Amino acid sequence: MPNNNPDLSVRNPTEQGLIGRLLLKRELRRLKKRPRHEPFSTKIFGPEVRGVDGKSFFYSFREIFRDHIYEFKANTESPRILDIGSNVGLSLLFFKHRFPNCKLTGFEPDPTIFRIAQHNLDALGLTDVELIQKAAWIEATTLSFQPEGADAGHLTSSGSATGDSFSVNAIDLRSFLNEPIDFLKMDIEGAEVDVLMHCGNELSTVSNLFVEYHSHADQPQRFNDLTGVLTEAGFRYQIHTQFASQRPLCRQELQLGMDLQLNVFAYR
């Protein structure tokens, strides 16, 4: 049941009158043109929210609030939502806009980005959102994390870590699947196949799932493993292209070391 109450603290900035939409367009254009990886603030939601990179914020906002990429049909006014890879919190704001009574837990391991996401929740008065400063993984442990300065920070092996990597705590995601989950959103920059394969049969508690698949050019592709897990768990799925080479048989283009990114929507 979507949120139709205009008095709630989170509003969708795209749902305004003409002047409001024009001002929003101008502000988003400003953010997109900002130098990369420089912190900023904006009042597109009313109160001041912050970000770490204007360009990635622009594209995330467009996907989430204009295109409604995380939209799903809930059968209750208080759906249980797990947001794995919350970044600066735009997805969290969207879920609270659509389902103000949802039981929402987000995970963001990068301490700098975690603090910004927490600020954004506080700025909008969202005190009932649980935000955990840990990575989702196949066990509770400590892992190496490679920051990127925007939305592509990722877990990495100790052998491939660079000088600016650091250790983060991780949880076993399977331990959070012991109750009905209305929506599981996962954007964890390459760790998604390992985590979903580990969850296995526990995915039976999940009604709807979104996962962004990342194919790193220097690693074997594992999309068949991902779809196999979803099929085994009883999901149907649809696939949308996020990034791919225009003419892959002639030239393989890369984006942050990846030759393919896909959005996978799984449902029952």
Coordinates of C-alpha atoms in Angstrom, one line a residue:
M1 CA 0.0 0.0 0.0
P2 CA 1.8 3.2 -1.1
N3 CA 2.0 6.3 0.9
N4 CA -0.6 8.9 -0.2
N5 CA -0.2 11.1 2.9
P6 CA 1.4 14.5 2.0
D7 CA 2.2 15.2 5.7
L8 CA 4.8 12.5 6.0
S9 CA 8.4 13.6 6.4
V10 CA 9.7 12.0 3.2
R11 CA 8.2 13.3 0.0
N12 CA 9.1 12.4 -3.6
P13 CA 10.6 15.6 -5.1
T14 CA 9.4 14.5 -8.6
E15 CA 5.8 14.8 -7.5
Q16 CA 5.5 18.6 -7.4
G17 CA 3.9 21.3 -9.4
L18 CA 5.6 22.8 -12.5
I19 CA 7.7 25.3 -10.6
G20 CA 8.9 22.7 -8.2
R21 CA 9.8 20.3 -11.0
L22 CA 11.8 23.1 -12.7
L23 CA 13.7 23.9 -9.6
L24 CA 14.4 20.2 -9.0
K25 CA 15.7 19.8 -12.5
R26 CA 18.0 22.7 -12.1
E27 CA 19.3 21.4 -8.7
L28 CA 19.9 17.9 -10.1
R29 CA 21.7 19.4 -13.1
R30 CA 23.9 21.3 -10.6
L31 CA 24.7 18.1 -8.7
K32 CA 25.5 16.2 -11.9
K33 CA 28.1 18.8 -13.0
R34 CA 29.9 18.9 -9.7
P35 CA 33.5 17.6 -9.5
R36 CA 33.6 13.9 -8.8
H37 CA 34.0 12.6 -5.2
E38 CA 33.4 15.9 -3.5
P39 CA 30.9 16.0 -0.6
F40 CA 27.9 18.2 -1.0
S41 CA 24.5 19.1 0.5
T42 CA 21.1 19.7 -1.1
K43 CA 17.6 20.5 0.0
I44 CA 15.7 18.6 -2.7
F45 CA 13.8 16.8 0.1
G46 CA 13.2 20.0 2.1
P47 CA 15.7 19.4 5.0
E48 CA 19.3 19.4 4.1
V49 CA 20.6 16.0 3.0
R50 CA 24.2 15.2 2.1
G51 CA 26.1 13.1 -0.4
V52 CA 29.7 12.2 -1.4
D53 CA 29.5 12.4 -5.2
G54 CA 27.1 14.6 -7.2
K55 CA 27.1 12.5 -10.4
S56 CA 26.3 9.2 -8.7
F57 CA 23.7 10.9 -6.6
F58 CA 22.1 12.3 -9.7
Y59 CA 21.8 8.9 -11.4
S60 CA 20.7 7.1 -8.2
F61 CA 18.0 9.7 -7.6
R62 CA 16.7 9.4 -11.1
E63 CA 16.5 5.6 -10.9
I64 CA 14.9 5.5 -7.5
F65 CA 12.5 8.5 -7.4
R66 CA 11.7 9.0 -11.1
D67 CA 11.9 5.5 -12.5
H68 CA 10.8 3.8 -9.2
I69 CA 13.3 1.0 -9.7
Y70 CA 12.6 -0.4 -6.2
E71 CA 8.8 -0.3 -6.5
F72 CA 7.1 -3.5 -5.4
K73 CA 3.6 -4.6 -4.4
A74 CA 3.1 -5.0 -0.7
N75 CA 0.3 -6.9 0.9
T76 CA 0.6 -5.1 4.2
E77 CA 0.9 -1.6 5.5
S78 CA 4.1 -2.5 7.3
P79 CA 6.3 -4.6 4.9
R80 CA 9.6 -6.0 6.1
I81 CA 12.4 -4.6 3.9
L82 CA 16.1 -5.4 3.9
D83 CA 18.3 -2.8 2.1
I84 CA 21.7 -4.4 1.5
G85 CA 24.1 -1.6 0.3
S86 CA 22.3 1.5 1.4
N87 CA 25.0 4.0 0.3
V88 CA 23.9 7.5 1.3
G89 CA 20.4 6.4 2.0
L90 CA 18.3 7.4 -1.1
S91 CA 16.8 3.9 -1.2
L92 CA 15.9 4.1 2.5
L93 CA 14.2 7.5 1.9
F94 CA 12.2 6.0 -1.0
F95 CA 11.0 3.0 1.0
K96 CA 9.9 5.3 3.9
H97 CA 8.1 7.5 1.3
R98 CA 6.2 4.6 -0.2
F99 CA 5.6 2.6 3.0
P100 CA 5.9 4.9 6.1
N101 CA 5.1 2.0 8.4
C102 CA 7.6 -0.4 7.0
K103 CA 10.1 -2.3 9.1
L104 CA 13.3 -1.2 7.4
T105 CA 16.9 -2.3 8.0
G106 CA 19.8 -1.0 5.9
F107 CA 23.4 -2.1 5.7
E108 CA 26.3 0.2 4.8
P109 CA 29.9 -0.9 5.7
D110 CA 31.8 2.3 4.6
P111 CA 32.0 4.4 7.8
T112 CA 32.1 7.7 5.9
I113 CA 29.1 6.9 3.8
F114 CA 27.3 5.3 6.8
R115 CA 27.6 8.6 8.7
I116 CA 26.1 10.5 5.8
A117 CA 23.2 8.0 5.4
Q118 CA 22.5 8.3 9.1
H119 CA 22.5 12.1 8.9
N120 CA 20.0 12.0 6.0
L121 CA 17.7 9.7 8.0
D122 CA 18.0 12.0 11.0
A123 CA 17.4 15.1 8.9
L124 CA 14.1 13.7 7.8
G125 CA 13.1 12.5 11.2
L126 CA 13.3 8.8 10.3
T127 CA 14.2 7.5 13.7
D128 CA 12.6 4.1 13.2
V129 CA 15.0 3.0 10.5
E130 CA 17.7 0.5 11.6
L131 CA 21.0 1.3 9.8
I132 CA 23.8 -1.2 10.5
Q133 CA 27.4 -0.3 9.7
K134 CA 28.3 -3.8 8.5
A135 CA 28.7 -5.6 5.2
A136 CA 26.4 -8.5 4.2
W137 CA 28.4 -11.6 3.7
I138 CA 28.4 -15.4 4.2
E139 CA 29.6 -15.3 7.8
A140 CA 30.1 -12.9 10.7
T141 CA 33.7 -11.9 10.2
T142 CA 36.1 -9.0 9.3
L143 CA 36.7 -8.3 5.7
S144 CA 38.8 -5.9 3.6
F145 CA 36.8 -3.1 1.9
Q146 CA 37.9 -1.0 -1.0
P147 CA 36.3 2.5 -1.1
E148 CA 35.6 4.2 -4.4
G149 CA 34.5 7.6 -3.3
A150 CA 30.9 7.3 -4.6
D151 CA 28.7 4.3 -4.9
A152 CA 31.1 1.5 -6.0
G153 CA 33.0 0.6 -2.8
H154 CA 33.3 -3.1 -2.5
L155 CA 34.6 -6.0 -0.5
T156 CA 38.0 -7.2 -1.8
S157 CA 40.5 -10.0 -1.1
S158 CA 43.6 -9.1 0.9
G159 CA 45.7 -9.8 -2.2
S160 CA 44.0 -7.2 -4.4
A161 CA 43.5 -4.5 -1.7
T162 CA 45.2 -1.1 -2.3
G163 CA 46.6 1.4 0.2
D164 CA 43.3 3.1 0.9
S165 CA 41.4 -0.1 1.8
F166 CA 40.3 -0.8 5.3
S167 CA 38.7 -3.5 7.4
V168 CA 34.9 -3.7 8.0
N169 CA 32.7 -5.9 10.0
A170 CA 30.4 -8.3 8.2
I171 CA 27.2 -10.2 9.2
D172 CA 25.9 -13.5 7.9
L173 CA 22.9 -12.3 5.8
R174 CA 21.2 -15.7 6.3
S175 CA 20.7 -14.8 10.0
F176 CA 18.3 -12.0 8.9
L177 CA 16.2 -14.3 6.7
N178 CA 14.5 -16.1 9.6
E179 CA 11.3 -14.1 9.2
P180 CA 9.1 -13.2 6.2
I181 CA 10.8 -10.6 4.0
D182 CA 8.6 -8.6 1.7
F183 CA 11.5 -7.0 -0.2
L184 CA 15.2 -7.7 -0.3
K185 CA 17.2 -5.1 -2.2
M186 CA 20.9 -6.0 -2.8
D187 CA 23.5 -3.8 -4.5
I188 CA 26.9 -4.9 -3.1
E189 CA 29.2 -4.5 -6.0
G190 CA 30.2 -8.0 -6.9
A191 CA 29.6 -10.0 -3.7
E192 CA 26.0 -10.7 -4.6
V193 CA 26.5 -14.2 -6.1
D194 CA 28.4 -15.5 -3.1
V195 CA 25.9 -14.1 -0.6
L196 CA 22.8 -15.3 -2.4
M197 CA 24.3 -18.8 -3.0
H198 CA 25.1 -18.9 0.7
C199 CA 21.5 -17.9 1.6
G200 CA 20.1 -20.7 -0.5
N201 CA 17.0 -22.2 0.9
E202 CA 16.6 -19.3 3.3
L203 CA 15.5 -17.2 0.3
S204 CA 12.1 -19.0 0.6
T205 CA 11.2 -16.3 3.2
V206 CA 11.7 -13.6 0.6
S207 CA 8.7 -12.5 -1.5
N208 CA 10.4 -9.9 -3.8
L209 CA 14.1 -9.4 -4.6
F210 CA 16.1 -6.9 -6.5
V211 CA 19.8 -7.6 -7.1
E212 CA 22.3 -5.7 -9.2
Y213 CA 24.7 -8.2 -10.9
H214 CA 28.3 -7.0 -11.4
S215 CA 30.5 -8.8 -13.9
H216 CA 34.2 -7.9 -13.3
A217 CA 36.2 -8.2 -16.4
D218 CA 39.1 -9.9 -14.7
Q219 CA 37.0 -12.6 -13.1
P220 CA 34.8 -15.5 -14.4
Q221 CA 31.2 -14.5 -15.1
R222 CA 28.8 -16.1 -12.6
F223 CA 25.4 -15.0 -13.8
N224 CA 24.4 -18.6 -14.3
D225 CA 25.0 -19.2 -10.6
L226 CA 22.8 -16.2 -9.7
T227 CA 19.9 -17.3 -11.9
G228 CA 20.3 -20.9 -10.7
V229 CA 19.9 -19.8 -7.0
L230 CA 16.8 -17.7 -7.9
T231 CA 15.2 -20.6 -9.8
E232 CA 16.0 -23.1 -7.1
A233 CA 14.4 -20.7 -4.6
G234 CA 11.2 -20.6 -6.6
F235 CA 11.5 -17.2 -8.1
R236 CA 10.6 -16.0 -11.6
Y237 CA 12.8 -13.1 -12.7
Q238 CA 13.3 -10.4 -15.3
I239 CA 16.6 -8.8 -16.4
H240 CA 17.2 -5.2 -17.3
T241 CA 20.6 -4.0 -18.6
Q242 CA 22.3 -1.4 -16.5
F243 CA 25.6 -1.3 -18.4
A244 CA 26.9 -3.2 -21.4
S245 CA 29.1 -2.7 -24.4
Q246 CA 27.3 -1.4 -27.5
R247 CA 29.2 -3.8 -29.8
P248 CA 30.7 -6.4 -27.5
L249 CA 31.9 -8.6 -30.3
C250 CA 34.0 -5.8 -31.6
R251 CA 35.0 -3.9 -28.4
Q252 CA 34.5 -4.6 -24.8
E253 CA 33.9 -1.4 -22.8
L254 CA 34.6 -1.2 -19.1
Q255 CA 33.0 0.8 -16.3
L256 CA 34.9 0.7 -13.0
G257 CA 36.5 -2.6 -14.1
M258 CA 33.2 -4.2 -15.0
D259 CA 32.1 -5.3 -18.5
L260 CA 28.5 -5.9 -17.6
Q261 CA 25.9 -4.8 -15.0
L262 CA 22.4 -6.1 -14.9
N263 CA 19.4 -5.3 -12.7
V264 CA 17.5 -8.5 -11.8
F265 CA 14.0 -8.4 -10.5
A266 CA 12.8 -11.6 -8.8
Y267 CA 9.2 -12.3 -7.7
R268 CA 6.8 -15.1 -7.0

